[in-house]
Coordinates of C-alpha atoms in Angstrom, one line a residue:
M12 CA 201.4 -94.2 -80.4
E13 CA 199.0 -92.7 -82.9
L14 CA 199.7 -89.0 -83.6
D15 CA 198.3 -86.3 -85.8
V16 CA 201.7 -85.6 -87.3
L17 CA 200.5 -82.9 -89.7
G18 CA 198.7 -81.1 -86.8
L19 CA 202.0 -81.2 -84.9
M20 CA 203.8 -79.7 -87.8
A21 CA 201.2 -77.0 -88.2
A22 CA 201.6 -76.2 -84.5
C23 CA 205.3 -76.0 -85.1
S24 CA 204.8 -73.6 -88.0
Y25 CA 203.0 -71.2 -85.7
A26 CA 206.0 -71.3 -83.4
L27 CA 208.3 -70.7 -86.3
D28 CA 206.2 -67.7 -87.5
C29 CA 206.5 -66.2 -84.0
V30 CA 210.3 -66.4 -84.2
E31 CA 210.4 -65.1 -87.8
A32 CA 208.0 -62.2 -86.9
E33 CA 210.5 -61.1 -84.2
L34 CA 213.7 -61.7 -86.3
V35 CA 212.8 -60.8 -89.9
H36 CA 209.3 -59.4 -89.6
V37 CA 207.3 -61.8 -91.6
T38 CA 203.5 -61.5 -91.2
D39 CA 201.3 -63.9 -89.2
K40 CA 200.6 -67.3 -90.7
H41 CA 203.5 -67.0 -93.2
A42 CA 204.3 -70.7 -93.1
K43 CA 200.7 -71.8 -93.5
R44 CA 200.2 -69.4 -96.5
V45 CA 203.3 -70.8 -98.1
A46 CA 202.0 -74.3 -97.4
Y47 CA 198.5 -73.5 -98.8
M48 CA 199.9 -71.9 -102.0
S49 CA 202.3 -74.8 -102.4
V50 CA 199.5 -77.4 -102.1
C51 CA 197.3 -75.5 -104.6
M52 CA 200.1 -75.4 -107.2
A53 CA 201.1 -79.0 -106.6
Q54 CA 197.6 -80.2 -107.2
Q55 CA 197.6 -78.4 -110.5
M56 CA 200.7 -80.4 -111.3
G57 CA 199.1 -83.7 -110.5
I58 CA 200.6 -84.2 -107.0
Q59 CA 198.3 -85.9 -104.5
G60 CA 198.0 -88.3 -101.6
K61 CA 201.1 -89.0 -99.5
K62 CA 203.3 -86.8 -101.6
L63 CA 201.0 -83.9 -101.1
Q64 CA 201.1 -84.5 -97.3
D65 CA 204.9 -84.5 -97.4
L66 CA 205.0 -81.3 -99.4
T67 CA 202.8 -79.7 -96.8
V68 CA 205.2 -80.6 -94.0
C69 CA 208.2 -79.3 -95.9
A70 CA 206.4 -76.0 -96.7
L71 CA 205.3 -75.6 -93.1
L72 CA 208.8 -76.2 -91.9
H73 CA 210.8 -74.6 -94.6
D74 CA 212.5 -72.1 -92.2
N75 CA 212.8 -74.6 -89.3
A76 CA 216.4 -73.7 -88.6
L77 CA 216.2 -69.9 -88.5
T78 CA 216.7 -69.6 -84.7
Q79 CA 219.4 -72.2 -84.8
Y80 CA 221.2 -70.3 -87.6
I81 CA 220.9 -67.1 -85.6
Q82 CA 222.4 -68.6 -82.5
E83 CA 225.1 -70.8 -84.1
E84 CA 226.3 -68.5 -86.9
L85 CA 225.3 -64.9 -86.4
Q86 CA 226.0 -64.8 -82.7
G87 CA 229.5 -65.9 -83.4
M88 CA 230.2 -63.0 -85.8
D89 CA 232.0 -59.9 -84.7
E90 CA 230.3 -56.5 -84.9
S91 CA 232.0 -55.7 -88.1
Q92 CA 230.2 -58.6 -89.8
N93 CA 226.9 -58.3 -87.9
D94 CA 225.5 -55.1 -86.5
G95 CA 222.3 -56.9 -85.2
S96 CA 220.1 -55.5 -88.0
N97 CA 217.9 -57.5 -90.3
E98 CA 220.3 -56.8 -93.1
S99 CA 222.5 -59.5 -91.6
L100 CA 220.0 -62.0 -93.1
D101 CA 220.3 -60.8 -96.7
K102 CA 221.5 -62.8 -99.7
S103 CA 224.9 -61.2 -100.2
P104 CA 227.0 -63.9 -102.0
N105 CA 230.2 -62.7 -100.4
K106 CA 229.2 -63.6 -96.9
N107 CA 230.1 -67.3 -96.4
F108 CA 229.9 -69.6 -93.4
T109 CA 230.4 -73.3 -92.7
A110 CA 227.4 -75.4 -93.7
G111 CA 227.4 -78.1 -91.0
S112 CA 227.1 -81.9 -91.4
V113 CA 224.9 -82.2 -94.5
R114 CA 225.0 -84.1 -97.8
N115 CA 223.7 -82.8 -101.0
E116 CA 221.6 -84.6 -103.6
D117 CA 224.7 -86.3 -105.1
G118 CA 225.6 -87.8 -101.6
N119 CA 228.6 -85.5 -101.3
D120 CA 229.3 -84.2 -97.8
I121 CA 229.2 -80.4 -97.7
S122 CA 230.4 -80.2 -94.1
G123 CA 233.0 -77.6 -93.8
K124 CA 232.3 -76.1 -97.2
A125 CA 231.7 -72.4 -97.5
V126 CA 228.3 -71.6 -98.8
P127 CA 226.5 -68.2 -99.1
Q128 CA 224.9 -67.0 -95.9
L129 CA 221.3 -67.7 -97.1
G130 CA 222.2 -71.3 -97.6
I131 CA 223.2 -71.9 -93.9
H132 CA 219.7 -72.1 -92.6
C133 CA 218.8 -74.3 -95.6
A134 CA 221.6 -76.8 -94.7
L135 CA 220.8 -76.8 -91.0
G136 CA 217.1 -77.2 -91.8
E137 CA 217.7 -80.1 -94.1
K138 CA 219.6 -81.9 -91.4
N139 CA 216.9 -81.2 -88.8
I140 CA 214.1 -82.8 -90.8
R141 CA 216.1 -85.9 -91.9
N142 CA 214.6 -88.2 -89.3
L143 CA 211.0 -86.9 -89.3
P144 CA 208.3 -89.5 -90.3
F145 CA 207.8 -88.6 -94.0
H146 CA 206.0 -91.0 -96.4
T147 CA 208.2 -90.3 -99.4
D148 CA 211.7 -89.1 -100.2
V149 CA 212.0 -85.4 -99.5
K150 CA 215.8 -85.2 -99.7
N151 CA 217.1 -81.8 -100.6
V152 CA 213.7 -80.1 -100.5
I153 CA 214.7 -77.9 -97.6
L154 CA 218.4 -77.7 -98.6
Y155 CA 217.6 -76.2 -102.0
H156 CA 214.5 -74.1 -101.2
H157 CA 216.3 -70.8 -101.9
E158 CA 217.9 -71.9 -105.2
N159 CA 217.1 -69.6 -108.2
A160 CA 216.1 -70.9 -111.6
D161 CA 219.2 -69.5 -113.3
G162 CA 221.7 -71.0 -110.8
S163 CA 222.3 -67.8 -108.9
G164 CA 221.2 -69.2 -105.5
P165 CA 223.3 -70.1 -102.5
F166 CA 224.4 -73.5 -103.8
G167 CA 224.5 -72.6 -107.5
K168 CA 221.9 -75.1 -108.6
N169 CA 219.7 -74.3 -111.6
W170 CA 216.0 -75.3 -111.7
K171 CA 216.7 -78.6 -113.5
E172 CA 218.9 -79.7 -110.6
V173 CA 216.4 -78.8 -107.8
P174 CA 213.5 -81.0 -106.6
L175 CA 210.1 -79.8 -107.7
F176 CA 208.9 -79.3 -104.1
A177 CA 211.9 -77.0 -103.3
R178 CA 211.1 -74.9 -106.4
I179 CA 207.5 -74.6 -105.4
I180 CA 208.3 -73.6 -101.8
H181 CA 210.9 -71.1 -103.0
F182 CA 208.3 -69.4 -105.3
C183 CA 205.6 -69.3 -102.6
D184 CA 208.0 -68.1 -100.0
L185 CA 209.1 -65.2 -102.1
L186 CA 205.6 -64.3 -103.1
D187 CA 204.3 -64.4 -99.6
R188 CA 207.1 -62.4 -98.1
D189 CA 206.4 -59.5 -100.5
Y190 CA 202.7 -59.8 -101.1
G191 CA 201.1 -62.2 -98.6
K192 CA 199.9 -59.6 -96.1
E193 CA 197.1 -59.9 -93.6
E194 CA 195.4 -56.9 -95.3
F195 CA 195.7 -56.6 -99.1
A196 CA 195.7 -53.2 -101.0
E197 CA 193.6 -52.8 -104.1
D198 CA 196.5 -53.3 -106.4
T199 CA 198.2 -56.2 -104.6
W200 CA 197.3 -58.8 -107.3
K201 CA 198.6 -56.5 -110.0
Q202 CA 201.8 -55.9 -108.1
G203 CA 202.3 -59.6 -107.5
D204 CA 201.6 -60.4 -111.1
N205 CA 204.2 -57.9 -112.3
F206 CA 206.7 -59.4 -109.8
I207 CA 206.1 -62.9 -111.2
T208 CA 206.7 -61.6 -114.7
Q209 CA 210.0 -60.0 -113.6
I210 CA 211.4 -63.2 -111.9
N211 CA 210.2 -65.6 -114.6
G212 CA 213.2 -67.6 -115.8
S213 CA 215.8 -66.0 -113.5
V214 CA 214.5 -66.6 -110.0
V215 CA 211.6 -69.0 -110.6
D216 CA 211.2 -71.5 -113.5
E217 CA 208.3 -71.3 -115.9
E218 CA 206.8 -74.6 -114.8
C219 CA 206.2 -73.3 -111.3
I220 CA 204.8 -70.0 -112.6
N221 CA 202.4 -71.8 -114.9
G222 CA 201.3 -74.0 -111.9
F223 CA 200.6 -70.9 -109.9
R224 CA 198.7 -69.1 -112.6
A225 CA 196.6 -72.3 -113.1
A226 CA 195.9 -72.5 -109.4
F227 CA 195.2 -68.9 -108.5
T228 CA 192.9 -66.2 -109.8
E229 CA 192.9 -62.8 -108.2
E230 CA 189.9 -63.7 -106.0
H231 CA 191.6 -66.9 -104.9
F232 CA 194.9 -65.2 -104.0
L233 CA 193.2 -62.4 -102.1
S234 CA 191.3 -65.0 -100.1
L235 CA 194.6 -65.8 -98.3
K236 CA 193.9 -62.9 -96.0
Q237 CA 190.8 -64.6 -94.7
K238 CA 190.8 -66.1 -91.2
D239 CA 189.8 -69.6 -92.4
L240 CA 193.2 -70.3 -94.0
E241 CA 193.8 -73.4 -91.9
K242 CA 190.4 -74.8 -92.8
K243 CA 191.2 -74.2 -96.5
L244 CA 194.5 -76.0 -96.1
W245 CA 193.1 -79.1 -94.4
N246 CA 190.2 -79.3 -96.9
R247 CA 192.9 -80.0 -99.5
V248 CA 195.3 -82.1 -97.4
S249 CA 194.2 -85.2 -95.4
R250 CA 195.2 -85.2 -91.7
E251 CA 195.0 -88.8 -90.7
T252 CA 196.8 -90.0 -87.6
K253 CA 200.0 -92.0 -87.9
E254 CA 201.4 -94.8 -85.7
L255 CA 204.9 -93.9 -84.5
D256 CA 207.3 -95.9 -82.4
F257 CA 209.2 -94.4 -79.5
S258 CA 212.3 -93.7 -81.6
Q259 CA 210.2 -91.7 -84.0
I260 CA 208.5 -89.8 -81.2
K261 CA 211.9 -88.9 -79.7
E262 CA 213.0 -87.5 -83.1
L263 CA 209.8 -85.4 -83.2
A264 CA 210.4 -84.3 -79.7
K265 CA 214.0 -83.3 -80.3
F266 CA 212.9 -81.4 -83.4
F267 CA 210.4 -79.3 -81.5
A268 CA 212.7 -78.8 -78.5
R269 CA 215.4 -77.5 -80.7
I270 CA 213.2 -74.8 -82.0
V271 CA 212.1 -73.8 -78.5
D272 CA 215.5 -73.9 -76.9
Y273 CA 217.4 -72.1 -79.7
K274 CA 215.0 -69.2 -79.1
S275 CA 217.0 -68.5 -76.0
P276 CA 220.5 -70.0 -75.4
F277 CA 219.9 -69.6 -71.6
T278 CA 217.8 -72.8 -71.8
S279 CA 219.6 -74.6 -74.6
T280 CA 218.9 -78.1 -73.4
H281 CA 216.0 -77.5 -71.0
S282 CA 213.1 -79.0 -73.0
I283 CA 214.7 -82.4 -73.7
G284 CA 215.9 -82.4 -70.1
V285 CA 212.3 -82.0 -68.9
A286 CA 211.2 -84.7 -71.4
E287 CA 213.7 -87.2 -70.0
T288 CA 212.9 -86.3 -66.4
A289 CA 209.2 -86.6 -66.9
E290 CA 209.5 -89.9 -68.8
R291 CA 211.8 -91.5 -66.2
L292 CA 209.6 -90.3 -63.3
A293 CA 206.5 -91.6 -65.0
R294 CA 208.1 -95.1 -65.4
F295 CA 209.4 -95.0 -61.8
M296 CA 205.9 -94.3 -60.6
G297 CA 204.5 -97.3 -62.4
F298 CA 202.8 -95.7 -65.5
D299 CA 202.5 -97.8 -68.6
E300 CA 204.8 -97.5 -71.6
E301 CA 202.5 -95.3 -73.7
T302 CA 202.0 -92.9 -70.9
A303 CA 205.7 -92.6 -70.3
Q304 CA 206.2 -91.9 -74.0
K305 CA 203.5 -89.3 -74.0
M306 CA 205.1 -87.7 -71.0
Y307 CA 208.4 -87.5 -72.9
L308 CA 206.7 -85.7 -75.8
A309 CA 204.7 -83.4 -73.6
G310 CA 207.9 -82.5 -71.7
A311 CA 209.6 -81.6 -74.9
L312 CA 206.7 -79.3 -75.9
H313 CA 206.0 -77.8 -72.5
D314 CA 207.7 -74.5 -73.3
I315 CA 206.8 -74.1 -76.9
G316 CA 204.7 -71.1 -75.9
K317 CA 208.0 -69.2 -75.2
V318 CA 208.5 -68.6 -78.9
A319 CA 205.8 -66.0 -78.6
I320 CA 207.7 -64.1 -75.8
G321 CA 210.3 -61.5 -76.8
N322 CA 214.0 -62.3 -76.1
E323 CA 214.3 -59.0 -74.2
I324 CA 212.2 -60.7 -71.5
L325 CA 213.4 -64.3 -71.9
E326 CA 217.0 -63.3 -71.7
K327 CA 216.9 -60.4 -69.2
P328 CA 219.8 -61.1 -66.8
G329 CA 218.1 -59.3 -63.8
R330 CA 214.8 -59.7 -62.0
L331 CA 211.7 -59.2 -64.2
T332 CA 209.4 -56.3 -63.4
D333 CA 205.8 -57.1 -62.5
D334 CA 204.7 -56.2 -66.0
E335 CA 207.5 -58.3 -67.6
F336 CA 206.6 -61.3 -65.4
A337 CA 203.0 -60.9 -66.4
I338 CA 204.1 -61.2 -70.0
M339 CA 206.4 -64.1 -69.3
K340 CA 203.5 -66.0 -67.6
H341 CA 201.6 -66.0 -70.9
H342 CA 204.0 -68.6 -72.3
A343 CA 202.1 -71.4 -70.6
A344 CA 198.8 -70.2 -72.1
Y345 CA 200.5 -70.0 -75.5
T346 CA 201.7 -73.6 -75.1
Y347 CA 198.0 -74.6 -74.4
Y348 CA 196.6 -72.8 -77.4
I349 CA 199.4 -73.9 -79.8
L350 CA 198.9 -77.5 -78.9
A351 CA 195.1 -77.3 -78.9
E352 CA 195.2 -77.2 -82.7
I353 CA 196.4 -80.8 -82.8
D354 CA 193.8 -83.5 -83.1
N355 CA 193.3 -85.9 -80.2
F356 CA 196.1 -84.2 -78.2
H357 CA 194.2 -82.9 -75.3
E358 CA 195.9 -85.1 -72.7
M359 CA 199.5 -84.1 -73.7
R360 CA 198.4 -80.5 -74.3
D361 CA 197.3 -80.3 -70.6
W362 CA 200.3 -82.1 -69.3
A363 CA 202.6 -79.7 -71.2
A364 CA 200.7 -76.4 -70.5
F365 CA 199.8 -76.9 -66.8
H366 CA 203.4 -77.1 -65.6
H367 CA 203.2 -73.8 -63.7
E368 CA 199.9 -74.6 -62.0
H369 CA 199.8 -75.0 -58.2
L370 CA 197.7 -77.2 -56.1
D371 CA 196.4 -74.2 -54.1
G372 CA 195.2 -72.4 -57.2
S373 CA 198.0 -69.8 -57.1
G374 CA 199.7 -70.9 -60.3
Y375 CA 199.3 -69.9 -63.9
P376 CA 198.0 -69.6 -66.6
F377 CA 194.6 -70.8 -65.6
G378 CA 194.7 -70.9 -61.8
K379 CA 193.9 -74.7 -61.6
T380 CA 193.5 -76.3 -58.2
G381 CA 194.5 -79.7 -56.9
E382 CA 191.1 -81.1 -57.7
E383 CA 191.7 -80.1 -61.3
L384 CA 195.2 -81.4 -61.7
N385 CA 195.9 -85.1 -62.4
T386 CA 199.0 -87.0 -61.5
Q387 CA 200.7 -86.5 -64.9
E388 CA 200.2 -82.7 -64.6
R389 CA 201.7 -82.8 -61.1
I390 CA 204.6 -84.8 -62.3
M391 CA 205.3 -82.3 -65.1
A392 CA 205.3 -79.4 -62.7
C393 CA 207.9 -81.2 -60.5
A394 CA 210.0 -82.3 -63.5
D395 CA 210.2 -78.8 -64.9
I396 CA 211.4 -77.3 -61.6
Y397 CA 213.8 -80.2 -60.8
Q398 CA 215.3 -80.0 -64.3
A399 CA 215.7 -76.2 -64.1
L400 CA 217.4 -76.4 -60.7
T401 CA 219.8 -79.2 -61.6
E402 CA 220.9 -78.0 -65.1
S403 CA 223.7 -75.5 -65.7
R404 CA 222.9 -72.2 -67.4
P405 CA 225.1 -69.3 -68.4
Y406 CA 224.2 -67.4 -65.3
K407 CA 224.2 -70.3 -62.7
K408 CA 225.8 -73.6 -61.9
E409 CA 223.8 -76.8 -61.6
M410 CA 222.4 -77.5 -58.2
S411 CA 222.9 -80.8 -56.4
H412 CA 220.1 -83.3 -56.2
E413 CA 219.8 -82.8 -52.4
K414 CA 219.5 -79.1 -52.6
A415 CA 217.0 -79.2 -55.5
C416 CA 214.8 -81.6 -53.5
G417 CA 215.0 -79.3 -50.5
I418 CA 213.5 -76.5 -52.7
L419 CA 210.8 -78.9 -54.0
E420 CA 210.0 -79.9 -50.4
D421 CA 209.6 -76.2 -49.5
M422 CA 207.2 -75.7 -52.4
G423 CA 205.3 -78.8 -51.4
G424 CA 205.0 -77.3 -47.9
R425 CA 203.6 -74.1 -49.4
G426 CA 200.8 -76.1 -51.0
W427 CA 202.2 -75.6 -54.6
L428 CA 203.5 -79.1 -55.5
D429 CA 202.4 -82.6 -54.8
K430 CA 204.3 -84.0 -51.8
E431 CA 204.0 -87.6 -53.0
V432 CA 205.4 -86.7 -56.4
I433 CA 208.3 -84.9 -54.7
R434 CA 209.0 -88.0 -52.6
K435 CA 209.2 -90.0 -55.9
V436 CA 211.6 -87.4 -57.4
E437 CA 213.8 -87.9 -54.3
E438 CA 213.8 -91.7 -54.7
C439 CA 214.0 -91.9 -58.5
F440 CA 216.8 -89.4 -59.0
G441 CA 218.5 -90.1 -55.7
E442 CA 219.3 -93.5 -57.2
V443 CA 220.7 -91.9 -60.3
N444 CA 223.0 -89.6 -58.3
K445 CA 224.3 -92.3 -55.9

């Protein structure tokens, strides 16, 4: 299957920014500004072609494991270690945790090693991107993207021991967090320039600083606030489609699903469950191989819009109020608009985003009717509900196949779901449960 992989990663970066905005209050388009600054610097250093594309992906995904880190590490801490404030994400070197199954640039396993807190999401992020379809070797770029030039970072690596891409991303990340605002003050450039002078040699190496100064004038830097940032980025980086086999598609799907599902542990495996259900059902109903693979990816992405919904609503244990449910319903529209940024993705965008539409027009977000919903979209609606009913969650036990199908039949009788698709669900998954 041919995919706009860079477009997918850019869509993912928006999802990550939504999460970071909620957790650590970064401003909108943080990842894309980091990517754009990184690309501009790299071009001054002679980097181009496939390497530049891979740098763009790494910059867009540099904080890909933030939600995973929050759930796996911070949620396990007692209140004396984590009071729930943003200070829990600081760089204190005396706060150590287990790094997970990751190898460093020397090939040494750092699993079980204690590393400073800031390094945890780097280690998890390095592991997450390992099987993504890069053109070149990007080993340790994410792992070491918080290392300081003088070796005072979480893994104690100085700038000579850290890949150039990691050093570039580190510098751009720092600069954007402090100065990459949506609205710039008159003295923003001067403040940023003073900041760069202060960190020269200690936090960031001189090579990167020289690359930045060659790439950015005051006018260029202040242009980051403009709404055409994405256009500027893609004018510098080529976004050709890439042919991927199903194993690569599955790795991409798992990567995206992990980001969505770690946002809320209540649905920790839901996205991949929907992906597998939709793929299996599509095959059972006689669709070709490419369609089945597309259904898998669309299933993994169907809830990506939930990253824009606050956890106070996603994880509310009781019934949502009318106002809260109205907000929750926006997640399907967010899925649509996030995926709309990907080139030649309109089919999978619709299959993913229309999973709450009803045949009688009573669904959301767009109130589509049966005449406007194709078979794949009808499959996804059934797959989402069937998977939700038959999976365990912290607040409920999994439901039997028979009981889940009974609920689907009731929804079909109300004119919400396709009765023929429901019948196929009963046949397909009835065989699995025999």
